[in-house]
Amino acid sequence: MIGALWLLPACFLLPDPASGSPHRPLSIPILEPVDFEGFLMTQLNNLNSESVQELGDFPEDDLDIVFTPKECRTLQPSLPEEGFQSCVSFQQAAPRPLNVLCDETGRTTLTSCDFNLRSLQPDPRLENLLQHVSVEDFERQNEEARRANRHAELFALYPTMDEVSSETVNMFLATAFLTLFISYPLMFSCFILWYTFALQCIMTNNYMGILFFVVLKISENFHCDLNSEQFKGFLRSHTPCIDSSSQARSAVFSVTYPSSDIYLVVKIEKVLQQGEIGDCAEPYMVLKESEGGKSKEKVEKLKAQAEFFCQRLGKYRMPFAWAPISLTNFFNFSTLEREMSETERKGTTGDRRMMMLPGRRLSERSLNSEDNYAVSNFKATTLTVNTFIKQEGDRLSDEDLFKFLTDYKRSSSLQRRVKSIPGSLKLEISPASEVLSCCLTPELLQVKPFPENRSRPQKEILEFPVREVYVPHTVYRNLLYVYPQRLNFANRLASARNITIKIQFMCGEDATCAMPIIFGKSSGPEFLQEMYTAVTYHNKSPDFYEEVKIKLPAKLTEKHHLLFTFYHISCQPKQGACVETLLGYSVIPAALAPGPADHLVVLSSTQKVPSQSPPIKWVEGHKGVFNVEVQAVSSIHTQDNHLEKFFTLCHSLESQVTFPIRLMDQKITEADLEHQLKLSIICLNSSRLEPLVLFLHLVLEKLSQLAVQPMVIAGQTANFSQFAFESVVAIVNSLHNSKDLSKDQHGRNCLLASYVYYVFRLPEPQRDIARIGILHFHEELALQMVVSTGMVRETVFKYAWFFFELLIKSMAQYVHNMDKQDPPRRSRFSDRFKDDITTIVNVVTSEIAALLVKETEQAEKINISLAFFLYDLLSLMDRGFVFNLIRHYCNQLNTLPTLISMRLEFLRILCSHEHYLNLNLFFMTSVSAPASPSPSLSSQNSSSCSSFQDQKIASMFDLSADYRQQHFLAGLLFTELAAALDTEAEGKAISAVHSLLSSHDLDQRCLKPEVKVKIAALYLPLVGIILDALPQLFDFTGRTGSPDEDQESTNSINQSIAWAIAGNQFNLRTSGAPLSSLYNTLSPDTTRNLLICFLWIMKNAEQSLIQKWIADLPSMQLNRILDLLFICVSCFEYKGKQSSDKVSTQVLQKSRDVKARLEEALLRGEGARGEMMKRCRTPAGLNENLRWRKEQTQWRQANERLDKTKAELDQEALISGNLATEANLIILDMQENIIQATSAVDCKDNLLGGVLKVLVNSLSCDQSTTYLTHCFATLRALIAKFGDLLFEEEMEQCADLCQRVLHHCSSSIDITRIQACATLYLLMRHSFSSISNFARVKMQVTMSLASLVGKSSDFNEEYLRRSLRTILAYAEEDMDMQPTLFPVQVKELLRNLNSILSDTVKMREFQEDPEMLMDLMYRIAKGYQTSPDLRLTWLQNMAEKHAKKKCYTEAAMCLVHAAALVAEYLSMLEDHKYLPVGSVSFQNISSNVLEESAVSDDILSPDEDGICSGRYFSESGLVGLLEQAAELFSTGGLYETVNEVYKIVIPILEAHRDFRKLTSTHSKLQKAFDSIINKVPGQKRMFGTYFRVGFYGSKFGDLDEQEFVYKEPAITKLPEISHRLEGFYGQCFGEDAVEVIKDSTPVDRSKLHPNKAYIQITFVEPYFDEYEMKDRVTYFEKNFSLRRFMYTTPFTLDGRPRGDLSEQYKRNTILTTMHAFPYVKTRINVIQKEEFILTPIEVAIEDMQKKTLELAVATNQEPPDAKMLQMVLQGSVGATVNQGPLEVAQVFLAEIPADPKLYRHHNKLRLCFKEFIMRCGEAVEKNKRLITTDQREYQLELKKNYNKLKENLRPMIERKIPELSGLHVANPGSR
């Protein structure tokens, strides 16, 4: 069997025994792959060396291990004294960008307009059009032109896929992250500090900036000296030197956790002087230097004192003032909260941008501009602080500061109460830039770049985050911060008042052992040996706020300690007294664990440092009187007991140590070392999380060393492998379970991922340690994974990704180190290791299947990990062995169809391998590439093609067993794709194939055409799968908008409706329609991705092979290919530019150079390939032979539509246009191949029709001029080759072709117009030549122009006239046709077309007047009464216009008239009982349809050539028209009419036994009837509102004194239509020239202004005689088929419109229209007007009848409506309105009329009142039953009013006229 099912093996499509329908099997056996290594070696030996080099095995540099030292951001690395080894990392390449070059064609316009064709200048004619050229030469020329200047890479033009799953590879591989924490760097620069008192610079020494959280200090101190050089000279004796690093005035503070509670605290200190802080601050608060007199003398005195204190006490300081600065305004907290919440929400999915950020903790600070997005909303801000808070001597501690800040923020009164010192400090605050010049790290290391000539650097300030920041140490840092807090000497030492503490770090007990490792402050040395705290005057229990920063030595011994020396400072000079008086000492050993508030005793002794022996005198008897906090920030000291023990014991194994060793309070002997080490390994997981993370890299490194290195301890071999492995598993589990640590989107812990990627390397053997032997890490790891049990095993497979990555990296390093690349892959690894790998893969596969039921997400993660593991194994191990692992996996998961998504994800990852083509042995395709990569169509006799056998070619398109075995991965993928098309996973399967082809197309290794031919041959089985999926493809053909539009929309009559009307001519999948219900329909995006794959294969496959394949296919299969091409055309239609509202001029300016470069490259003829290759080049400095690492294989990311610049949108439009062109050219190539095959088959007409459909469809889509040129050339070749068939058998396609070509004749682009004119003329010429009469073509062209005029919005009359002139020029220049009648007939045709264009001019004039436009179109249609084809066309044009205006009823009526016209023709042609008998059968739908009966056989003959030859004049066309009319009636709410329409349709469907359509029809009828039934009872349906509109004035021309009835949408008010018409005609004639007549009285022309236009608008209601009302029962019947309308005009005899009751007359005017509403127009002429006048008593009778009817309706309403009833009652009997009915009765019934003629009216009014009173009584009683208890009084009031009205009316009602009474007695039967 051949055809669609022939392309796939029998296992793909099996018949269902029950239904006989095809379905795909649940499982397909996976064949055993070939022995890859053996097969490869055998086959490569048979190929030439060049092929082996290009297409053979993996390249020699496929595996290259590069150890890259971590990039250092400082000039000198941060190293301890003993040196430091950098971390190992791999470099990651950036994703390759894609640049695409496109062109666009300019547009020109014409403005001339002349109805005389000969006066126009014709376009240039095609030179060779009239020359005799053979068909073969014509086709060859077309092919050569079509093959020139084509894009080499189709996918370079195709937009990226917007699919999350496509990022799996990229996201899983992009492990280049160190942390998920972002710091927001702020730069603070200090400019000047001054006070109103001139001593500010002498009296002040340092300025300190500190970041404070409200309850926590979050940064170290920054010191800045703002004194001038003049005043610094006073302190020069106390400053030994000034290093450049201490002169910084700018600092960078980092904030990891921004908050509104963050303050920058500025503290100001001054040189110590005698006096309290308040006394010293008083001059700054009260004195001003500008003042004279005593103040000036006092200032001079203070200056002298200041200079004295600077010289004597310059090294001591005292607190002075401070100022808090809130940073709330410098953080965008709305952005922060949103982004932080997103980060927390994505805690398990990760944030790729954050992953890529450098490390941020207490370690290094990288200033990245991407970090600034939280503070990027403000620019550099200069802040001026004008007041400073005076420092209080008893409130110096941080606790006091925190409390003050809390109160300061909460209370505004506190801000007013504090004592302030006036001054001014200017700060500049800004986000730190990406690169800071001349910057220092917290260790004072110089950051790159660091210019030598800059004297004032910037400092990075170390952050103390509010919460832990879990980032491993990656740089050396060993700092100690000492914070003296408070001292209590209140009970001792009377001389201790002005107390300062000298802080030193000692390496011994001698005074000279003070180490210069204390960081200096501002304007001083870089490092100091000692540091003094500030002095609080006369305070025995001072608080301290100093921060002493110490650079700790790398190795600490027992001699290292902190020494605190306490002094009393004498502020007042005394004879012979020293400034410092020693008070005592305190010591903290350096080995003591640091922490907050360590309470240490103070000891007092002599001047020298105390010795170890007595005498020592302890203050307060060993009680703690001095509080100090010590905080270490160290990458050396763990500060965790478990980690400390583990590292110490590991060190004892690695180094020569003396046993026993002391570990804290424990002594460990050599015999006990093994036991203690195992205990420490087990306890590692008990460590605190923060230190464990900080030292994670080192911990894992030591465990890896222990796992593979058996140790000899005390003569015994100790093996720690199992303990080390289990500890690693426990740590991995702990890190994954921690909520504080971030994970990526696959649930992988980022710390572990960065470790594997950057840090891990194979353990190196320790040379100095005796050992039995080193195991291979990968073997030991695999063994431990296999033998693990219980919770360890469960955890291993739960987090298998980590262990898989460890395995791969260790295997790669092992292969690299052991030189295992040269030997065959089979011998690289041991058999035991291979067995372990097999076991691991099988177990993990079983685990995936088991987890899928209960934990789907976990199963997916493990599945992805396993896929990447095997992905990497393909680069390292025997590929045949790995293929078998893949086969076992697929077989294990092949039993359940629900696992198809798992298998697809697995295969998609494997197929993303960089050597996917080599793994599939693509160079071993069964047919070799031809000598020419792009053979011409006439090259079928070449040696390459002649060698093909039919069976061999057929097998290339078959997913055979041999194919699946030899091309293993491709066979698996295609197998899964075929199975997935019936599931929800089809998008994932198609995405995988799409991504593969995209990577091949853009791969620089696949640029040569012969290589792409072989790749395309590998994908040929995909063509068969796509053809089988044809019923499932999304149908782009019937859509006019975006894919998201409603499929059921029938709001407009578009081209697709015409196809439906034409009897399903373009419903391409008629044969496949039954199958479509069996399969899932693919989404638009999925279909588009699948079709682009098909086009890529067709573009790159060997063309001679494609031609041979097509030639051997049966016609059914060829039709399926044509159907597929038809869908491709609509799918890849150019959609035009997409506008952007967010385009700024600055961004546009930046993008202009990009566009200029694009255009320049375009003019040079460069393609996308060259530009793409330029951007994909390897960066300089890297090894060019590096293999394509998987982290470099980036999947193109999805486009983001937001915030695109205009240049980007323009570029996208250019690329989209080029894609549409290239796709359609590929489709055109395929059609040419089919045309070649058509020449050799019998069913030419069938295939020719299919080719024409595709060509016509492409012409109906938006196309480039390039494609249109080639398409028209193909059309001309088709006309020349198959002219006879085209005009005889394919008339419907010929009609479509005429319309599309004529449309392009109106193009504003010259080249398109020239090509279209040439094609249209050739069409006419060959039509005449074939049958010597081209009446049919003339009719089709005329109809096409009529349709074009009525429908096309972009139709241009001027260009079309020029095209007609060009065709006329062809006819006059065609010498061969001059002897014939052809030129005359062409001129006649062009004259008719010109007249149609004249009508078009009129229509353009009334484009804004919808009613006049429809009148003109109606007039044109009426003029074609004798030309049914054209009348039908214009009726359809009118329907389209109505539908656009949402006048659905009128649109439906147009189609009903069209159907009646068709019925008239069918009734003349043949007599069938099931067909309607002409237009008479349509009377129940509309009485207007009878006007179509004018078409009779005495006027025209259906048999006449060219008459009624359209597709609509058929039974299927009739049904199509009526079905569309029914849909429009239903949309318009005329459900009853739907029934009448289907009464005509159903007999036809029954006669044809079309039960499917009958089912649909009856379903629609049921829906229509349900819509009628479900209307709320009593609620009126909205059908329309009618107005009489009269036009008066000469300005209206033909409309003058014309009256119309307008139909407007329901609930249209009179002011609305009045405003619309007045506004429209005001624009036409001028606002002052249009006037609306407000009343409805007859218009007196003599009173109208001659130069004005008057419009009279009156609301009218349908009018029916009494006999009509009997038949018009329902509300629908009262609003359908309306011809008579009435309006009333009140008046009095004296001319007033209103008067007393006795004077009020009324004029009723009845209008009769020419046609009944609804009609094909929304306004109809009034042809008759009747008037009758009601006397006052008749008016009263009419009013009372209305009131009585209202009462009756309200009383009898079901269900009752109490509110409505009470409202009507209140208007009838209410006290406030009693004068209404009562006054009418008193006026007309109080006395017997004198005129006998009024007796009858008098009596009639009396009877009306009698019935009125009766109805009122019924209503009152009904209301009584409806009211609630709270309305009883209201009911009593109604009853009272009713009785009163009844009593007042009784005398008048009961009085009778004697004559009438007597007449009644005498003639009782007169009733």
Tab-separated table of N, CA and C in Angstrom, residues 1198-1282:
chain	number	residue	atom	x	y	z
A	1198	ALA	N	13.655	33.185	24.396
A	1198	ALA	CA	12.397	33.708	23.842
A	1198	ALA	C	12.430	35.224	23.789
A	1199	ASN	N	11.793	35.763	22.754
A	1199	ASN	CA	11.727	37.208	22.605
A	1199	ASN	C	10.795	37.785	23.651
A	1200	GLU	N	11.126	38.988	24.118
A	1200	GLU	CA	10.240	39.704	25.013
A	1200	GLU	C	9.709	40.903	24.259
A	1201	ARG	N	8.396	40.964	24.153
A	1201	ARG	CA	7.765	42.025	23.362
A	1201	ARG	C	7.831	43.372	24.081
A	1202	LEU	N	8.039	43.332	25.406
A	1202	LEU	CA	7.949	44.569	26.155
A	1202	LEU	C	9.161	45.450	25.885
A	1203	ASP	N	8.922	46.756	25.849
A	1203	ASP	CA	9.976	47.757	25.813
A	1203	ASP	C	10.918	47.583	24.632
A	1204	LYS	N	10.412	47.182	23.493
A	1204	LYS	CA	11.252	47.080	22.314
A	1204	LYS	C	11.338	48.444	21.633
A	1205	THR	N	12.522	48.776	21.186
A	1205	THR	CA	12.701	50.050	20.509
A	1205	THR	C	12.148	49.964	19.093
A	1206	LYS	N	11.988	51.139	18.488
A	1206	LYS	CA	11.482	51.163	17.116
A	1206	LYS	C	12.458	50.486	16.170
A	1207	ALA	N	13.742	50.660	16.421
A	1207	ALA	CA	14.732	50.007	15.558
A	1207	ALA	C	14.622	48.493	15.659
A	1208	GLU	N	14.382	48.001	16.858
A	1208	GLU	CA	14.240	46.555	17.023
A	1208	GLU	C	12.979	46.054	16.325
A	1209	LEU	N	11.912	46.813	16.435
A	1209	LEU	CA	10.683	46.412	15.752
A	1209	LEU	C	10.861	46.450	14.236
A	1210	ASP	N	11.574	47.455	13.749
A	1210	ASP	CA	11.843	47.512	12.308
A	1210	ASP	C	12.676	46.319	11.866
A	1211	GLN	N	13.656	45.978	12.674
A	1211	GLN	CA	14.504	44.845	12.310
A	1211	GLN	C	13.694	43.547	12.313
A	1212	GLU	N	12.819	43.397	13.310
A	1212	GLU	CA	11.964	42.209	13.349
A	1212	GLU	C	11.072	42.133	12.117
A	1213	ALA	N	10.554	43.293	11.708
A	1213	ALA	CA	9.703	43.303	10.522
A	1213	ALA	C	10.488	42.902	9.283
A	1214	LEU	N	11.728	43.383	9.185
A	1214	LEU	CA	12.564	43.002	8.045
A	1214	LEU	C	12.824	41.505	8.026
A	1215	ILE	N	13.154	40.973	9.193
A	1215	ILE	CA	13.429	39.531	9.271
A	1215	ILE	C	12.171	38.741	8.941
A	1216	SER	N	11.024	39.192	9.478
A	1216	SER	CA	9.770	38.493	9.218
A	1216	SER	C	9.438	38.504	7.737
A	1217	GLY	N	9.679	39.646	7.069
A	1217	GLY	CA	9.426	39.719	5.636
A	1217	GLY	C	10.312	38.780	4.843
A	1218	ASN	N	11.564	38.685	5.230
A	1218	ASN	CA	12.473	37.774	4.537
A	1218	ASN	C	12.117	36.320	4.785
A	1219	LEU	N	11.623	36.028	6.001
A	1219	LEU	CA	11.180	34.659	6.281
A	1219	LEU	C	10.003	34.295	5.379
A	1220	ALA	N	9.026	35.202	5.272
A	1220	ALA	CA	7.865	34.934	4.416
A	1220	ALA	C	8.295	34.719	2.972
A	1221	THR	N	9.247	35.523	2.528
A	1221	THR	CA	9.721	35.373	1.143
A	1221	THR	C	10.391	34.027	0.932
A	1222	GLU	N	11.316	33.680	1.825
A	1222	GLU	CA	12.059	32.431	1.652
A	1222	GLU	C	11.138	31.227	1.774
A	1223	ALA	N	10.220	31.256	2.735
A	1223	ALA	CA	9.293	30.133	2.897
A	1223	ALA	C	8.438	29.949	1.645
A	1224	ASN	N	7.940	31.031	1.105
A	1224	ASN	CA	7.097	30.918	-0.088
A	1224	ASN	C	7.897	30.518	-1.319
A	1225	LEU	N	9.171	30.903	-1.376
A	1225	LEU	CA	10.000	30.450	-2.490
A	1225	LEU	C	10.264	28.947	-2.404
A	1226	ILE	N	10.426	28.442	-1.181
A	1226	ILE	CA	10.578	26.989	-1.021
A	1226	ILE	C	9.296	26.284	-1.473
A	1227	ILE	N	8.153	26.847	-1.088
A	1227	ILE	CA	6.869	26.281	-1.521
A	1227	ILE	C	6.760	26.323	-3.043
A	1228	LEU	N	7.232	27.408	-3.626
A	1228	LEU	CA	7.194	27.534	-5.085
A	1228	LEU	C	8.099	26.490	-5.734
A	1229	ASP	N	9.265	26.244	-5.111
A	1229	ASP	CA	10.141	25.181	-5.631
A	1229	ASP	C	9.421	23.839	-5.621
A	1230	MET	N	8.729	23.550	-4.526
A	1230	MET	CA	8.004	22.281	-4.440
A	1230	MET	C	6.914	22.195	-5.504
A	1231	GLN	N	6.229	23.299	-5.746
A	1231	GLN	CA	5.185	23.281	-6.776
A	1231	GLN	C	5.788	23.043	-8.158
A	1232	GLU	N	6.951	23.628	-8.400
A	1232	GLU	CA	7.614	23.372	-9.679
A	1232	GLU	C	7.960	21.882	-9.809
A	1233	ASN	N	8.409	21.276	-8.705
A	1233	ASN	CA	8.693	19.840	-8.737
A	1233	ASN	C	7.436	19.040	-9.046
A	1234	ILE	N	6.310	19.452	-8.452
A	1234	ILE	CA	5.048	18.746	-8.697
A	1234	ILE	C	4.597	18.953	-10.141
A	1235	ILE	N	4.817	20.173	-10.664
A	1235	ILE	CA	4.458	20.427	-12.066
A	1235	ILE	C	5.258	19.516	-12.990
A	1236	GLN	N	6.540	19.328	-12.637
A	1236	GLN	CA	7.355	18.406	-13.429
A	1236	GLN	C	6.766	17.001	-13.390
A	1237	ALA	N	6.337	16.592	-12.189
A	1237	ALA	CA	5.757	15.250	-12.067
A	1237	ALA	C	4.411	15.167	-12.767
A	1238	THR	N	3.684	16.298	-12.801
A	1238	THR	CA	2.358	16.304	-13.414
A	1238	THR	C	2.421	15.969	-14.899
A	1239	SER	N	3.528	16.328	-15.519
A	1239	SER	CA	3.640	16.079	-16.959
A	1239	SER	C	3.598	14.604	-17.286
A	1240	ALA	N	3.925	13.760	-16.303
A	1240	ALA	CA	4.036	12.328	-16.588
A	1240	ALA	C	2.850	11.526	-16.077
A	1241	VAL	N	1.849	12.180	-15.503
A	1241	VAL	CA	0.718	11.440	-14.946
A	1241	VAL	C	-0.538	11.761	-15.741
A	1242	ASP	N	-1.542	10.952	-15.545
A	1242	ASP	CA	-2.780	11.106	-16.309
A	1242	ASP	C	-3.708	12.159	-15.705
A	1243	CYS	N	-3.724	12.224	-14.377
A	1243	CYS	CA	-4.707	13.117	-13.711
A	1243	CYS	C	-4.139	14.532	-13.615
A	1244	LYS	N	-3.849	15.129	-14.751
A	1244	LYS	CA	-3.271	16.466	-14.743
A	1244	LYS	C	-4.234	17.492	-14.162
A	1245	ASP	N	-5.505	17.359	-14.538
A	1245	ASP	CA	-6.458	18.381	-14.122
A	1245	ASP	C	-6.574	18.459	-12.615
A	1246	ASN	N	-6.603	17.311	-11.947
A	1246	ASN	CA	-6.745	17.298	-10.494
A	1246	ASN	C	-5.549	17.974	-9.830
A	1247	LEU	N	-4.330	17.573	-10.246
A	1247	LEU	CA	-3.130	18.150	-9.650
A	1247	LEU	C	-2.973	19.611	-10.041
A	1248	LEU	N	-3.343	19.940	-11.287
A	1248	LEU	CA	-3.261	21.323	-11.723
A	1248	LEU	C	-4.142	22.220	-10.856
A	1249	GLY	N	-5.335	21.732	-10.527
A	1249	GLY	CA	-6.213	22.513	-9.647
A	1249	GLY	C	-5.584	22.735	-8.287
A	1250	GLY	N	-4.928	21.679	-7.748
A	1250	GLY	CA	-4.272	21.839	-6.451
A	1250	GLY	C	-3.142	22.837	-6.497
A	1251	VAL	N	-2.335	22.794	-7.560
A	1251	VAL	CA	-1.241	23.754	-7.699
A	1251	VAL	C	-1.796	25.171	-7.793
A	1252	LEU	N	-2.870	25.332	-8.584
A	1252	LEU	CA	-3.464	26.661	-8.719
A	1252	LEU	C	-3.997	27.189	-7.389
A	1253	LYS	N	-4.592	26.297	-6.601
A	1253	LYS	CA	-5.095	26.727	-5.287
A	1253	LYS	C	-3.971	27.295	-4.438
A	1254	VAL	N	-2.845	26.607	-4.439
A	1254	VAL	CA	-1.720	27.076	-3.627
A	1254	VAL	C	-1.206	28.406	-4.158
A	1255	LEU	N	-1.087	28.530	-5.468
A	1255	LEU	CA	-0.599	29.779	-6.054
A	1255	LEU	C	-1.551	30.934	-5.771
A	1256	VAL	N	-2.836	30.681	-5.923
A	1256	VAL	CA	-3.823	31.738	-5.675
A	1256	VAL	C	-3.809	32.129	-4.199
A	1257	ASN	N	-3.676	31.147	-3.330
A	1257	ASN	CA	-3.601	31.446	-1.904
A	1257	ASN	C	-2.385	32.309	-1.593
A	1258	SER	N	-1.248	32.008	-2.218
A	1258	SER	CA	-0.055	32.817	-1.975
A	1258	SER	C	-0.244	34.239	-2.482
A	1259	LEU	N	-0.998	34.399	-3.593
A	1259	LEU	CA	-1.264	35.748	-4.100
A	1259	LEU	C	-2.233	36.512	-3.210
A	1260	SER	N	-3.058	35.803	-2.479
A	1260	SER	CA	-4.015	36.471	-1.581
A	1260	SER	C	-3.380	36.884	-0.269
A	1261	CYS	N	-2.169	36.395	0.015
A	1261	CYS	CA	-1.466	36.760	1.241
A	1261	CYS	C	-0.522	37.927	0.977
A	1262	ASP	N	-0.103	38.561	2.043
A	1262	ASP	CA	0.876	39.643	1.907
A	1262	ASP	C	2.225	39.039	1.526
A	1263	GLN	N	2.769	39.490	0.417
A	1263	GLN	CA	4.017	38.922	-0.096
A	1263	GLN	C	4.976	40.036	-0.474
A	1264	SER	N	6.245	39.663	-0.546
A	1264	SER	CA	7.267	40.605	-0.987
A	1264	SER	C	7.277	40.683	-2.512
A	1265	THR	N	7.868	41.755	-3.015
A	1265	THR	CA	7.969	41.900	-4.464
A	1265	THR	C	8.838	40.808	-5.063
A	1266	THR	N	9.827	40.365	-4.305
A	1266	THR	CA	10.698	39.287	-4.804
A	1266	THR	C	9.884	38.035	-5.088
A	1267	TYR	N	9.073	37.637	-4.118
A	1267	TYR	CA	8.283	36.425	-4.322
A	1267	TYR	C	7.259	36.625	-5.436
A	1268	LEU	N	6.590	37.767	-5.444
A	1268	LEU	CA	5.549	37.980	-6.449
A	1268	LEU	C	6.121	37.900	-7.865
A	1269	THR	N	7.346	38.402	-8.021
A	1269	THR	CA	7.976	38.318	-9.346
A	1269	THR	C	8.118	36.863	-9.788
A	1270	HIS	N	8.618	36.019	-8.887
A	1270	HIS	CA	8.806	34.608	-9.225
A	1270	HIS	C	7.471	33.886	-9.350
A	1271	CYS	N	6.499	34.265	-8.514
A	1271	CYS	CA	5.193	33.605	-8.552
A	1271	CYS	C	4.484	33.892	-9.883
A	1272	PHE	N	4.533	35.149	-10.321
A	1272	PHE	CA	3.904	35.483	-11.602
A	1272	PHE	C	4.613	34.788	-12.761
A	1273	ALA	N	5.926	34.643	-12.646
A	1273	ALA	CA	6.655	33.927	-13.693
A	1273	ALA	C	6.210	32.470	-13.765
A	1274	THR	N	6.031	31.851	-12.591
A	1274	THR	CA	5.543	30.472	-12.559
A	1274	THR	C	4.133	30.378	-13.128
A	1275	LEU	N	3.295	31.345	-12.804
A	1275	LEU	CA	1.930	31.350	-13.334
A	1275	LEU	C	1.930	31.435	-14.857
A	1276	ARG	N	2.795	32.291	-15.399
A	1276	ARG	CA	2.840	32.421	-16.859
A	1276	ARG	C	3.314	31.119	-17.496
A	1277	ALA	N	4.278	30.448	-16.838
A	1277	ALA	CA	4.724	29.156	-17.361
A	1277	ALA	C	3.600	28.133	-17.292
A	1278	LEU	N	2.813	28.195	-16.212
A	1278	LEU	CA	1.693	27.265	-16.053
A	1278	LEU	C	0.631	27.520	-17.126
A	1279	ILE	N	0.368	28.798	-17.409
A	1279	ILE	CA	-0.612	29.127	-18.454
A	1279	ILE	C	-0.141	28.617	-19.811
A	1280	ALA	N	1.166	28.806	-20.061
A	1280	ALA	CA	1.700	28.377	-21.345
A	1280	ALA	C	1.684	26.867	-21.489
A	1281	LYS	N	1.869	26.165	-20.348
A	1281	LYS	CA	2.001	24.712	-20.417
A	1281	LYS	C	0.656	24.011	-20.358
A	1282	PHE	N	-0.264	24.529	-19.536
A	1282	PHE	CA	-1.549	23.846	-19.341
A	1282	PHE	C	-2.709	24.785	-19.615
